[in-house]
Amino acid sequence: MTKTLLFWRTQMPFSRTWPALATAALLAGCSMIPTYERPAAPVAAQWPEAMSTTSAQAGTPAAELAWQDFIGDASLRELIRLALANNRDLREAVLNIEQVRAAYQIRRADQFPTLNLAASGNRQPSSDGNGGISSTYTAGLAMAAWEIDFFGRVASLKESALAQYLASEEARKATQTSLIAAVANTWLSLQTNDELLALTQRTLATRDDSLRLTKLRLDNGAASVLDFRQAESLTAQARATLAQQRRLRALDVNALTLLVGQTLPDALIATTAGAAAPAFSDVPAGLPSDLLTRRPDIRRAEQQLIAANASIGAARAAFFPRISLTASAGTASGELSGLFKSGSWGWTLAPQALLPIFDAGRNQANLNSSNVGRDIAVAQYEKAIQTAFREVADALAGRATLDEQVQAQQVQLEAEADRFRLADLRYRNGVASYLELLDAQRSLFSVQQAVAQTRLSYLQNQVTLYKALGGGAIVDDASEKSSVQKKEVKS
């Protein structure tokens, strides 16, 4: 047993092994990750010519303008605060960050040796043929198969995991911007449907009165059955529109409840008659190249591209030797009572190198898969840029034309209102036919609905432009907390 212990203690003198370990530590970190180059943006350098006047506005960029400063209505701001606190999609995105962060920490831990407290005992027949039993007991610290990262395989996997973590943070920001825009647009739709509901109720009341008057005139021979049927048809149409508006309002409330994540306070969704339209701050469009750093969905796609690029480094390193080190230090004895006595201490050091010779093409297939994965990530990154360009261009087109459309329809509304007043006066005085009056009623109601819908489109377009330019990502304590965590991860 003494010979066995002596061999265990002097298998590889530490004075001769530490230079080899130091050299390995210096060589570890050799990276095979391809040099990353950001792909060229596959979009024009300027917005469409028709939008040039709208894109040159001065002001705070949307990505630097907090939503509290963008939205002027206090009720809407409070609804957004509730949504940021309770929305389940945003909560899932935040939890995904924690999960991916843990995965990154696991990859980072792979770069360091793992130390364990190990104890073992072994009893077997003696090899001297005397029929006795030999015993061996060991206790101490053990390090199992620590990979010395000569060719950067572990480091590449860590870099890929880090990029995935940063992508998850950008995904949370993208979810947040989408949530803010969805709450704002749904709230605006609810306000418009309340306005249309009130308009339809007033129109139905007017047509009910007209129907009763026409029935009275019919009974007294002053109106024809055709006049009565026309009045009856318009009244039924208004009643059907009223049912539709009630349904649309209920759908808006349901959608807003889901977005906010709780029952809606009545005070926050109430509509005040005659209230001014909600105010939103104007934001400059800037240049298409600005989207690369301002849109979280584009930054997320780029981080996923970086992760795919790092995975190629790990796949390349698999073609080279994988060197691992197993070591232990502690005490060994043939008797349990002598385990910690003087002279029983020792250590072992067992390096191992594995060079792939035949793997049926597994490593090459893995490298091919990684290369294709990077190409897919490039396509996804470019598609994200093109989608962002289209969204901003569409919103700029809306900003350039919707305001003019609202103003033109407002003039039309005033004209139709005056036309209806004159037609009603002419009919009551027997100058005009009832058909003329009904046509004026129908036109006025249609224009009133169109004005409300176009005004909604104009307001929702402002929200959409703010979101499309990357607005809404910086706002709350959760963002600040994630930024702190990101700094901790990088450190």
CSV table of C-alpha atoms in Angstrom, one decimal:
chain,number,residue,atom,x,y,z
A,1,MET,CA,0.0,0.0,0.0
A,2,THR,CA,2.9,2.3,0.7
A,3,LYS,CA,4.1,1.9,-2.9
A,4,THR,CA,0.7,2.7,-4.2
A,5,LEU,CA,0.5,5.9,-2.2
A,6,LEU,CA,3.9,6.9,-3.3
A,7,PHE,CA,3.0,6.5,-7.0
A,8,TRP,CA,-0.2,8.5,-6.5
A,9,ARG,CA,1.7,11.4,-4.9
A,10,THR,CA,4.6,11.5,-7.4
A,11,GLN,CA,2.9,10.6,-10.7
A,12,MET,CA,3.7,14.1,-12.2
A,13,PRO,CA,5.7,16.6,-10.1
A,14,PHE,CA,3.9,19.9,-9.9
A,15,SER,CA,7.2,21.8,-10.4
A,16,ARG,CA,7.3,20.4,-14.0
A,17,THR,CA,3.6,20.7,-14.8
A,18,TRP,CA,2.9,24.3,-13.9
A,19,PRO,CA,4.8,25.8,-16.9
A,20,ALA,CA,2.7,23.5,-19.2
A,21,LEU,CA,-0.5,24.7,-17.5
A,22,ALA,CA,0.6,28.4,-17.8
A,23,THR,CA,1.3,27.9,-21.5
A,24,ALA,CA,-2.2,26.3,-21.9
A,25,ALA,CA,-3.8,29.2,-20.2
A,26,LEU,CA,-2.1,31.6,-22.6
A,27,LEU,CA,-3.0,29.7,-25.6
A,28,ALA,CA,-6.6,29.2,-24.4
A,29,GLY,CA,-8.7,32.0,-26.0
A,30,CYS,CA,-7.5,31.4,-29.6
A,31,SER,CA,-10.8,32.2,-31.4
A,32,MET,CA,-12.0,30.7,-34.6
A,33,ILE,CA,-15.1,33.0,-34.8
A,34,PRO,CA,-15.3,34.7,-38.3
A,35,THR,CA,-14.7,38.4,-38.2
A,36,TYR,CA,-18.2,40.0,-37.9
A,37,GLU,CA,-19.2,42.6,-40.4
A,38,ARG,CA,-22.6,44.3,-40.3
A,39,PRO,CA,-24.4,43.6,-43.6
A,40,ALA,CA,-25.2,46.7,-45.7
A,41,ALA,CA,-28.7,48.0,-45.2
A,42,PRO,CA,-30.8,46.8,-48.2
A,43,VAL,CA,-32.9,50.0,-48.3
A,44,ALA,CA,-32.6,53.4,-49.9
A,45,ALA,CA,-30.5,56.1,-48.2
A,46,GLN,CA,-33.5,58.5,-48.1
A,47,TRP,CA,-37.2,58.2,-47.5
A,48,PRO,CA,-39.5,58.3,-50.6
A,49,GLU,CA,-39.5,61.7,-52.3
A,50,ALA,CA,-43.1,62.5,-51.4
A,51,MET,CA,-42.2,62.3,-47.7
A,52,SER,CA,-39.1,64.5,-47.8
A,53,THR,CA,-41.0,67.5,-46.2
A,54,THR,CA,-42.2,65.4,-43.3
A,55,SER,CA,-38.9,63.6,-42.6
A,56,ALA,CA,-36.9,66.8,-42.1
A,57,GLN,CA,-38.6,68.0,-39.0
A,58,ALA,CA,-36.6,69.0,-36.0
A,59,GLY,CA,-37.2,67.7,-32.5
A,60,THR,CA,-36.3,64.8,-30.2
A,61,PRO,CA,-35.9,61.5,-32.0
A,62,ALA,CA,-38.6,59.0,-31.1
A,63,ALA,CA,-36.1,56.5,-29.6
A,64,GLU,CA,-34.9,59.2,-27.2
A,65,LEU,CA,-38.5,60.4,-26.3
A,66,ALA,CA,-40.1,58.6,-23.4
A,67,TRP,CA,-43.7,57.7,-24.0
A,68,GLN,CA,-44.8,59.8,-21.0
A,69,ASP,CA,-43.5,62.8,-23.0
A,70,PHE,CA,-45.0,61.6,-26.3
A,71,ILE,CA,-48.6,61.1,-24.9
A,72,GLY,CA,-50.5,64.1,-23.7
A,73,ASP,CA,-53.6,62.4,-22.3
A,74,ALA,CA,-53.4,61.5,-18.6
A,75,SER,CA,-55.9,58.7,-18.8
A,76,LEU,CA,-54.0,57.0,-21.6
A,77,ARG,CA,-50.7,57.4,-19.7
A,78,GLU,CA,-52.2,55.7,-16.7
A,79,LEU,CA,-53.5,52.8,-18.8
A,80,ILE,CA,-50.1,52.3,-20.3
A,81,ARG,CA,-48.6,52.2,-16.8
A,82,LEU,CA,-51.0,49.5,-15.8
A,83,ALA,CA,-50.2,47.6,-19.0
A,84,LEU,CA,-46.5,47.8,-18.4
A,85,ALA,CA,-47.0,46.4,-14.9
A,86,ASN,CA,-49.5,43.7,-15.7
A,87,ASN,CA,-49.3,42.6,-19.3
A,88,ARG,CA,-48.5,38.9,-19.6
A,89,ASP,CA,-46.6,39.1,-22.9
A,90,LEU,CA,-44.3,41.7,-21.5
A,91,ARG,CA,-43.9,39.7,-18.3
A,92,GLU,CA,-43.0,36.6,-20.4
A,93,ALA,CA,-40.4,38.7,-22.3
A,94,VAL,CA,-38.8,39.8,-19.0
A,95,LEU,CA,-38.7,36.2,-17.7
A,96,ASN,CA,-37.1,35.1,-21.0
A,97,ILE,CA,-34.3,37.5,-20.3
A,98,GLU,CA,-33.6,35.9,-17.0
A,99,GLN,CA,-33.7,32.4,-18.6
A,100,VAL,CA,-31.3,33.3,-21.4
A,101,ARG,CA,-29.1,35.2,-18.9
A,102,ALA,CA,-28.8,32.0,-16.8
A,103,ALA,CA,-27.9,30.1,-20.0
A,104,TYR,CA,-25.1,32.6,-20.7
A,105,GLN,CA,-23.8,32.2,-17.1
A,106,ILE,CA,-23.7,28.5,-17.6
A,107,ARG,CA,-21.6,28.9,-20.8
A,108,ARG,CA,-19.3,31.3,-19.0
A,109,ALA,CA,-18.9,28.9,-16.1
A,110,ASP,CA,-17.6,26.3,-18.6
A,111,GLN,CA,-14.5,28.3,-19.0
A,112,PHE,CA,-13.5,27.7,-15.4
A,113,PRO,CA,-12.6,24.4,-13.7
A,114,THR,CA,-15.2,22.8,-11.4
A,115,LEU,CA,-14.0,21.7,-8.0
A,116,ASN,CA,-15.8,19.1,-6.0
A,117,LEU,CA,-15.3,17.5,-2.6
A,118,ALA,CA,-14.9,13.8,-3.4
A,119,ALA,CA,-14.7,10.8,-1.1
A,120,SER,CA,-14.6,7.1,-2.1
A,121,GLY,CA,-13.9,3.7,-0.7
A,122,ASN,CA,-12.9,0.4,-2.4
A,123,ARG,CA,-12.7,-3.1,-1.0
A,124,GLN,CA,-11.6,-6.1,-3.2
A,125,PRO,CA,-9.7,-9.4,-2.9
A,126,SER,CA,-6.0,-9.0,-2.5
A,127,SER,CA,-3.9,-9.7,-5.6
A,128,ASP,CA,-1.2,-11.6,-3.5
A,129,GLY,CA,-3.3,-14.9,-3.6
A,130,ASN,CA,-3.6,-15.1,0.2
A,131,GLY,CA,-7.3,-14.7,0.2
A,132,GLY,CA,-7.3,-11.4,2.0
A,133,ILE,CA,-9.2,-8.2,1.4
A,134,SER,CA,-7.4,-5.0,0.4
A,135,SER,CA,-9.1,-1.6,1.1
A,136,THR,CA,-8.5,1.9,-0.3
A,137,TYR,CA,-10.1,5.0,1.0
A,138,THR,CA,-9.6,8.5,-0.5
A,139,ALA,CA,-10.9,12.0,0.3
A,140,GLY,CA,-10.1,15.4,-1.1
A,141,LEU,CA,-10.8,17.9,-3.9
A,142,ALA,CA,-11.4,16.7,-7.4
A,143,MET,CA,-11.5,18.5,-10.8
A,144,ALA,CA,-13.1,16.4,-13.5
A,145,ALA,CA,-12.5,16.9,-17.2
A,146,TRP,CA,-11.9,20.7,-17.4
A,147,GLU,CA,-11.5,21.6,-21.0
A,148,ILE,CA,-8.5,23.8,-21.8
A,149,ASP,CA,-9.9,26.0,-24.5
A,150,PHE,CA,-7.0,26.0,-26.9
A,151,PHE,CA,-9.1,26.6,-30.0
A,152,GLY,CA,-11.8,28.8,-28.5
A,153,ARG,CA,-14.7,26.3,-28.7
A,154,VAL,CA,-16.0,27.1,-25.2
A,155,ALA,CA,-15.3,30.8,-25.7
A,156,SER,CA,-17.3,30.8,-29.0
A,157,LEU,CA,-20.3,29.1,-27.2
A,158,LYS,CA,-20.0,31.8,-24.5
A,159,GLU,CA,-20.0,34.6,-27.1
A,160,SER,CA,-23.0,33.0,-28.8
A,161,ALA,CA,-24.9,32.8,-25.5
A,162,LEU,CA,-24.0,36.4,-24.7
A,163,ALA,CA,-25.5,37.6,-28.0
A,164,GLN,CA,-28.6,35.6,-27.4
A,165,TYR,CA,-28.9,37.3,-24.0
A,166,LEU,CA,-28.6,40.7,-25.5
A,167,ALA,CA,-31.1,39.7,-28.2
A,168,SER,CA,-33.6,38.7,-25.5
A,169,GLU,CA,-33.2,42.2,-23.9
A,170,GLU,CA,-33.9,43.8,-27.3
A,171,ALA,CA,-36.9,41.5,-27.7
A,172,ARG,CA,-38.3,42.8,-24.4
A,173,LYS,CA,-37.9,46.3,-25.6
A,174,ALA,CA,-39.6,45.5,-28.9
A,175,THR,CA,-42.5,43.9,-26.9
A,176,GLN,CA,-42.7,47.0,-24.8
A,177,THR,CA,-42.9,49.4,-27.8
A,178,SER,CA,-45.5,47.2,-29.4
A,179,LEU,CA,-47.5,47.1,-26.1
A,180,ILE,CA,-47.5,50.8,-25.7
A,181,ALA,CA,-48.6,51.4,-29.3
A,182,ALA,CA,-51.3,48.7,-29.0
A,183,VAL,CA,-52.7,50.2,-25.8
A,184,ALA,CA,-52.7,53.7,-27.3
A,185,ASN,CA,-54.3,52.6,-30.6
A,186,THR,CA,-57.0,50.4,-28.9
A,187,TRP,CA,-57.8,53.2,-26.5
A,188,LEU,CA,-58.1,55.6,-29.5
A,189,SER,CA,-60.4,53.1,-31.2
A,190,LEU,CA,-62.5,52.9,-28.1
A,191,GLN,CA,-62.8,56.6,-27.9
A,192,THR,CA,-63.9,56.8,-31.6
A,193,ASN,CA,-66.4,54.0,-31.2
A,194,ASP,CA,-67.9,55.8,-28.2
A,195,GLU,CA,-68.2,58.9,-30.4
A,196,LEU,CA,-69.8,56.9,-33.2
A,197,LEU,CA,-72.1,55.2,-30.8
A,198,ALA,CA,-73.3,58.6,-29.5
A,199,LEU,CA,-73.7,59.8,-33.1
A,200,THR,CA,-75.7,56.7,-34.1
A,201,GLN,CA,-78.0,57.1,-31.1
A,202,ARG,CA,-78.7,60.7,-32.0
A,203,THR,CA,-79.2,59.8,-35.7
A,204,LEU,CA,-81.6,56.9,-34.6
A,205,ALA,CA,-83.6,59.3,-32.4
A,206,THR,CA,-83.9,61.8,-35.3
A,207,ARG,CA,-85.0,59.0,-37.7
A,208,ASP,CA,-87.5,57.7,-35.2
A,209,ASP,CA,-89.0,61.1,-35.0
A,210,SER,CA,-89.0,61.4,-38.8
A,211,LEU,CA,-90.7,58.0,-39.1
A,212,ARG,CA,-93.4,58.9,-36.7
A,213,LEU,CA,-94.0,62.1,-38.5
A,214,THR,CA,-94.1,60.4,-41.9
A,215,LYS,CA,-96.6,57.8,-40.5
A,216,LEU,CA,-98.8,60.6,-39.2
A,217,ARG,CA,-98.6,62.3,-42.6
A,218,LEU,CA,-99.4,59.0,-44.3
A,219,ASP,CA,-102.5,58.5,-42.1
A,220,ASN,CA,-103.7,61.9,-43.1
A,221,GLY,CA,-103.0,61.5,-46.8
A,222,ALA,CA,-100.1,64.0,-46.9
A,223,ALA,CA,-97.4,61.4,-47.6
A,224,SER,CA,-97.2,58.3,-49.8
A,225,VAL,CA,-96.4,54.7,-48.8
A,226,LEU,CA,-93.1,55.1,-50.6
A,227,ASP,CA,-92.1,58.0,-48.3
A,228,PHE,CA,-93.0,55.9,-45.3
A,229,ARG,CA,-91.1,52.8,-46.5
A,230,GLN,CA,-88.0,55.0,-47.2
A,231,ALA,CA,-88.2,56.5,-43.7
A,232,GLU,CA,-88.6,53.0,-42.2
A,233,SER,CA,-85.6,51.7,-44.1
A,234,LEU,CA,-83.4,54.5,-42.9
A,235,THR,CA,-84.5,54.0,-39.3
A,236,ALA,CA,-83.8,50.2,-39.5
A,237,GLN,CA,-80.4,51.0,-41.0
A,238,ALA,CA,-79.6,53.3,-38.1
A,239,ARG,CA,-80.7,50.7,-35.6
A,240,ALA,CA,-78.4,48.1,-37.3
A,241,THR,CA,-75.5,50.5,-37.2
A,242,LEU,CA,-76.2,51.1,-33.5
A,243,ALA,CA,-76.0,47.4,-32.7
A,244,GLN,CA,-72.7,47.2,-34.7
A,245,GLN,CA,-71.2,50.1,-32.8
A,246,ARG,CA,-72.1,48.5,-29.5
A,247,ARG,CA,-70.4,45.3,-30.6
A,248,LEU,CA,-67.3,47.2,-31.7
A,249,ARG,CA,-67.1,49.0,-28.4
A,250,ALA,CA,-67.3,45.8,-26.5
A,251,LEU,CA,-64.6,44.3,-28.6
A,252,ASP,CA,-62.4,47.3,-27.9
A,253,VAL,CA,-63.0,47.0,-24.2
A,254,ASN,CA,-62.1,43.3,-24.3
A,255,ALA,CA,-58.9,43.9,-26.3
A,256,LEU,CA,-57.9,46.7,-24.0
A,257,THR,CA,-58.5,44.6,-20.9
A,258,LEU,CA,-56.2,41.9,-22.3
A,259,LEU,CA,-53.5,44.4,-23.1
A,260,VAL,CA,-53.7,46.1,-19.7
A,261,GLY,CA,-53.9,42.7,-17.9
A,262,GLN,CA,-56.6,43.7,-15.4
A,263,THR,CA,-60.1,45.0,-15.2
A,264,LEU,CA,-60.3,48.5,-16.7
A,265,PRO,CA,-61.1,51.4,-14.3
A,266,ASP,CA,-64.2,53.1,-15.7
A,267,ALA,CA,-62.6,56.6,-15.2
A,268,LEU,CA,-59.8,55.7,-17.6
A,269,ILE,CA,-62.1,54.7,-20.5
A,270,ALA,CA,-64.8,57.2,-20.1
A,271,THR,CA,-65.4,59.6,-23.0
A,272,THR,CA,-66.1,63.2,-22.3
A,273,ALA,CA,-68.5,64.8,-24.8
A,274,GLY,CA,-66.9,67.6,-26.7
A,275,ALA,CA,-63.4,66.8,-25.4
A,276,ALA,CA,-60.5,67.7,-27.6
A,277,ALA,CA,-58.6,65.0,-29.5
A,278,PRO,CA,-55.6,63.5,-27.6
A,279,ALA,CA,-52.3,65.3,-28.3
A,280,PHE,CA,-49.2,63.5,-29.3
A,281,SER,CA,-45.7,65.0,-29.8
A,282,ASP,CA,-44.3,65.3,-33.3
A,283,VAL,CA,-41.2,63.2,-33.9
A,284,PRO,CA,-38.6,63.7,-36.7
A,285,ALA,CA,-38.1,60.8,-39.1
A,286,GLY,CA,-34.4,61.2,-39.5
A,287,LEU,CA,-32.6,58.9,-42.0
A,288,PRO,CA,-33.2,55.3,-42.8
A,289,SER,CA,-29.8,54.4,-41.4
A,290,ASP,CA,-30.9,55.7,-38.0
A,291,LEU,CA,-33.2,52.7,-37.7
A,292,LEU,CA,-30.3,50.3,-37.3
A,293,THR,CA,-29.6,51.7,-33.8
A,294,ARG,CA,-33.0,52.9,-32.8
A,295,ARG,CA,-35.3,50.0,-33.6
A,296,PRO,CA,-35.1,47.2,-30.9
A,297,ASP,CA,-36.3,44.6,-33.4
A,298,ILE,CA,-33.4,45.4,-35.7
A,299,ARG,CA,-30.9,45.3,-32.9
A,300,ARG,CA,-32.4,42.0,-31.8
A,301,ALA,CA,-32.0,40.5,-35.3
A,302,GLU,CA,-28.4,41.8,-35.4
A,303,GLN,CA,-27.6,40.1,-32.0
A,304,GLN,CA,-29.0,36.9,-33.3
A,305,LEU,CA,-26.7,37.3,-36.3
A,306,ILE,CA,-23.8,37.7,-34.0
A,307,ALA,CA,-24.8,34.6,-32.1
A,308,ALA,CA,-25.0,32.6,-35.3
A,309,ASN,CA,-21.6,33.9,-36.4
A,310,ALA,CA,-20.1,32.9,-33.0
A,311,SER,CA,-21.6,29.4,-33.4
A,312,ILE,CA,-19.4,28.9,-36.5
A,313,GLY,CA,-16.3,29.4,-34.3
A,314,ALA,CA,-17.4,26.6,-32.1
A,315,ALA,CA,-18.1,24.4,-35.1
A,316,ARG,CA,-14.7,25.1,-36.5
A,317,ALA,CA,-12.9,24.3,-33.2
A,318,ALA,CA,-14.5,20.9,-33.2
A,319,PHE,CA,-12.1,19.8,-35.9
A,320,PHE,CA,-9.1,20.3,-33.6
A,321,PRO,CA,-8.0,18.4,-30.5
A,322,ARG,CA,-10.0,18.8,-27.4
A,323,ILE,CA,-7.7,18.9,-24.4
A,324,SER,CA,-9.1,18.3,-20.9
A,325,LEU,CA,-7.6,18.1,-17.5
A,326,THR,CA,-8.6,15.9,-14.6
A,327,ALA,CA,-6.9,16.4,-11.2
A,328,SER,CA,-7.4,15.6,-7.6
A,329,ALA,CA,-5.6,16.4,-4.3
A,330,GLY,CA,-6.3,14.9,-1.0
A,331,THR,CA,-5.5,11.9,1.2
A,332,ALA,CA,-5.6,8.2,0.7
A,333,SER,CA,-5.2,5.2,3.1
A,334,GLY,CA,-5.7,1.5,3.3
A,335,GLU,CA,-7.6,2.0,6.5
A,336,LEU,CA,-10.4,4.4,7.2
A,337,SER,CA,-8.9,5.4,10.5
A,338,GLY,CA,-5.7,6.4,8.9
A,339,LEU,CA,-7.3,8.6,6.2
A,340,PHE,CA,-6.1,11.9,7.6
A,341,LYS,CA,-2.9,10.8,9.2
A,342,SER,CA,0.5,12.4,8.3
A,343,GLY,CA,2.0,11.0,5.1
A,344,SER,CA,-1.3,10.1,3.5
A,345,TRP,CA,-1.6,13.3,1.4
A,346,GLY,CA,-1.1,13.3,-2.4
A,347,TRP,CA,-2.3,14.5,-5.7
A,348,THR,CA,-2.9,13.4,-9.3
A,349,LEU,CA,-2.9,15.2,-12.6
A,350,ALA,CA,-4.2,13.5,-15.8
A,351,PRO,CA,-4.4,15.6,-19.0
A,352,GLN,CA,-6.2,14.1,-22.0
A,353,ALA,CA,-6.3,15.1,-25.7
A,354,LEU,CA,-8.9,13.8,-28.2
A,355,LEU,CA,-8.3,14.4,-31.9
A,356,PRO,CA,-11.3,13.6,-34.1
A,357,ILE,CA,-10.2,11.1,-36.8
A,358,PHE,CA,-13.5,9.6,-38.0
A,359,ASP,CA,-17.0,10.8,-37.1
A,360,ALA,CA,-18.9,9.9,-40.3
A,361,GLY,CA,-19.0,13.6,-41.3
A,362,ARG,CA,-20.7,14.9,-38.1
A,363,ASN,CA,-18.3,17.8,-37.6
A,364,GLN,CA,-18.5,18.9,-41.2
A,365,ALA,CA,-22.3,18.7,-41.1
A,366,ASN,CA,-22.3,20.7,-37.9
A,367,LEU,CA,-20.1,23.4,-39.6
A,368,ASN,CA,-22.3,23.4,-42.6
A,369,SER,CA,-25.4,23.9,-40.5
A,370,SER,CA,-23.7,26.8,-38.6
A,371,ASN,CA,-22.8,28.5,-41.9
A,372,VAL,CA,-26.4,28.1,-43.2
A,373,GLY,CA,-27.7,29.4,-39.8
A,374,ARG,CA,-25.6,32.5,-40.2
A,375,ASP,CA,-27.0,33.0,-43.7
A,376,ILE,CA,-30.5,32.6,-42.4
A,377,ALA,CA,-29.7,35.2,-39.7
A,378,VAL,CA,-28.4,37.6,-42.3
A,379,ALA,CA,-31.7,37.2,-44.3
A,380,GLN,CA,-33.7,37.8,-41.1
A,381,TYR,CA,-31.6,40.9,-40.3
A,382,GLU,CA,-32.1,42.3,-43.7
A,383,LYS,CA,-35.8,41.6,-43.7
A,384,ALA,CA,-36.1,43.3,-40.3
A,385,ILE,CA,-34.5,46.4,-41.9
A,386,GLN,CA,-36.8,46.3,-44.9
A,387,THR,CA,-39.9,45.9,-42.7
A,388,ALA,CA,-38.9,48.8,-40.6
A,389,PHE,CA,-38.3,51.0,-43.7
A,390,ARG,CA,-41.7,50.1,-45.0
A,391,GLU,CA,-43.4,50.8,-41.7
A,392,VAL,CA,-41.8,54.2,-41.3
A,393,ALA,CA,-42.5,55.1,-45.0
A,394,ASP,CA,-46.1,54.1,-44.6
A,395,ALA,CA,-46.5,56.2,-41.4
A,396,LEU,CA,-44.8,59.2,-43.1
A,397,ALA,CA,-47.2,58.9,-46.0
A,398,GLY,CA,-50.0,58.9,-43.5
A,399,ARG,CA,-48.6,62.0,-41.7
A,400,ALA,CA,-48.3,63.8,-45.1
A,401,THR,CA,-51.9,63.1,-46.2
A,402,LEU,CA,-54.2,62.3,-43.3
A,403,ASP,CA,-54.3,65.7,-41.8
A,404,GLU,CA,-55.3,67.2,-45.2
A,405,GLN,CA,-57.9,64.5,-45.6
A,406,VAL,CA,-59.4,65.3,-42.1
A,407,GLN,CA,-59.6,69.0,-43.0
A,408,ALA,CA,-61.2,68.4,-46.4
A,409,GLN,CA,-63.8,66.0,-44.8
A,410,GLN,CA,-64.5,68.6,-42.1
A,411,VAL,CA,-65.4,71.1,-44.8
A,412,GLN,CA,-67.5,68.4,-46.5
A,413,LEU,CA,-69.2,67.8,-43.1
A,414,GLU,CA,-70.1,71.4,-42.7
A,415,ALA,CA,-71.6,71.5,-46.2
A,416,GLU,CA,-73.6,68.3,-45.7
A,417,ALA,CA,-74.9,69.6,-42.3
A,418,ASP,CA,-76.1,72.8,-44.0
A,419,ARG,CA,-77.5,70.8,-46.9
A,420,PHE,CA,-79.6,68.7,-44.5
A,421,ARG,CA,-80.9,71.8,-42.7
A,422,LEU,CA,-82.0,73.3,-46.0
A,423,ALA,CA,-83.5,70.1,-47.3
A,424,ASP,CA,-85.5,69.7,-44.1
A,425,LEU,CA,-86.7,73.3,-44.3
A,426,ARG,CA,-87.7,72.8,-48.0
A,427,TYR,CA,-89.6,69.6,-47.2
A,428,ARG,CA,-91.5,71.1,-44.3
A,429,ASN,CA,-92.6,73.9,-46.5
A,430,GLY,CA,-93.6,71.6,-49.3
A,431,VAL,CA,-90.9,72.7,-51.7
A,432,ALA,CA,-88.8,69.6,-51.9
A,433,SER,CA,-89.7,65.9,-52.0
A,434,TYR,CA,-89.1,63.5,-49.0
A,435,LEU,CA,-86.5,61.7,-51.1
A,436,GLU,CA,-84.3,64.8,-51.2
A,437,LEU,CA,-84.5,65.0,-47.4
A,438,LEU,CA,-83.7,61.3,-46.9
A,439,ASP,CA,-80.7,61.6,-49.2
A,440,ALA,CA,-79.4,64.6,-47.2
A,441,GLN,CA,-79.9,62.6,-44.0
A,442,ARG,CA,-78.0,59.6,-45.4
A,443,SER,CA,-75.1,61.7,-46.8
A,444,LEU,CA,-74.7,63.6,-43.5
A,445,PHE,CA,-74.6,60.5,-41.4
A,446,SER,CA,-72.0,58.9,-43.8
A,447,VAL,CA,-69.8,62.0,-43.7
A,448,GLN,CA,-70.0,62.2,-39.9
A,449,GLN,CA,-68.8,58.6,-39.7
A,450,ALA,CA,-66.1,59.1,-42.2
A,451,VAL,CA,-64.7,62.2,-40.3
A,452,ALA,CA,-64.6,60.2,-37.1
A,453,GLN,CA,-62.8,57.3,-38.8
A,454,THR,CA,-60.3,59.5,-40.6
A,455,ARG,CA,-59.5,61.4,-37.4
A,456,LEU,CA,-58.9,58.0,-35.7
A,457,SER,CA,-56.6,57.0,-38.6
A,458,TYR,CA,-54.7,60.3,-38.2
A,459,LEU,CA,-54.2,59.8,-34.4
A,460,GLN,CA,-53.3,56.1,-34.7
A,461,ASN,CA,-50.8,57.0,-37.5
A,462,GLN,CA,-49.0,59.3,-35.1
A,463,VAL,CA,-48.7,56.4,-32.6
A,464,THR,CA,-47.6,54.0,-35.3
A,465,LEU,CA,-44.9,56.5,-36.5
A,466,TYR,CA,-43.6,56.8,-33.0
A,467,LYS,CA,-43.4,53.1,-32.6
A,468,ALA,CA,-41.9,52.5,-36.1
A,469,LEU,CA,-39.1,55.0,-35.3
A,470,GLY,CA,-38.2,53.0,-32.2
A,471,GLY,CA,-40.1,55.0,-29.6
A,472,GLY,CA,-41.3,53.6,-26.3
A,473,ALA,CA,-38.2,51.5,-25.4
A,474,ILE,CA,-36.9,53.7,-22.7
A,475,VAL,CA,-39.2,54.4,-19.8
A,476,ASP,CA,-39.4,52.5,-16.6
A,477,ASP,CA,-37.5,51.0,-13.8
A,478,ALA,CA,-37.6,47.6,-15.5
A,479,SER,CA,-35.5,49.0,-18.4
A,480,GLU,CA,-33.0,50.5,-15.9
A,481,LYS,CA,-32.7,47.2,-14.1
A,482,SER,CA,-32.1,45.3,-17.3
A,483,SER,CA,-29.4,47.8,-18.3
A,484,VAL,CA,-27.7,47.2,-15.0
A,485,GLN,CA,-27.9,43.4,-15.5
A,486,LYS,CA,-26.4,43.8,-18.9
A,487,LYS,CA,-23.4,45.6,-17.5
A,488,GLU,CA,-23.0,42.9,-14.9
A,489,VAL,CA,-23.1,40.2,-17.6
A,490,LYS,CA,-20.5,42.0,-19.7
A,491,SER,CA,-18.2,42.4,-16.7
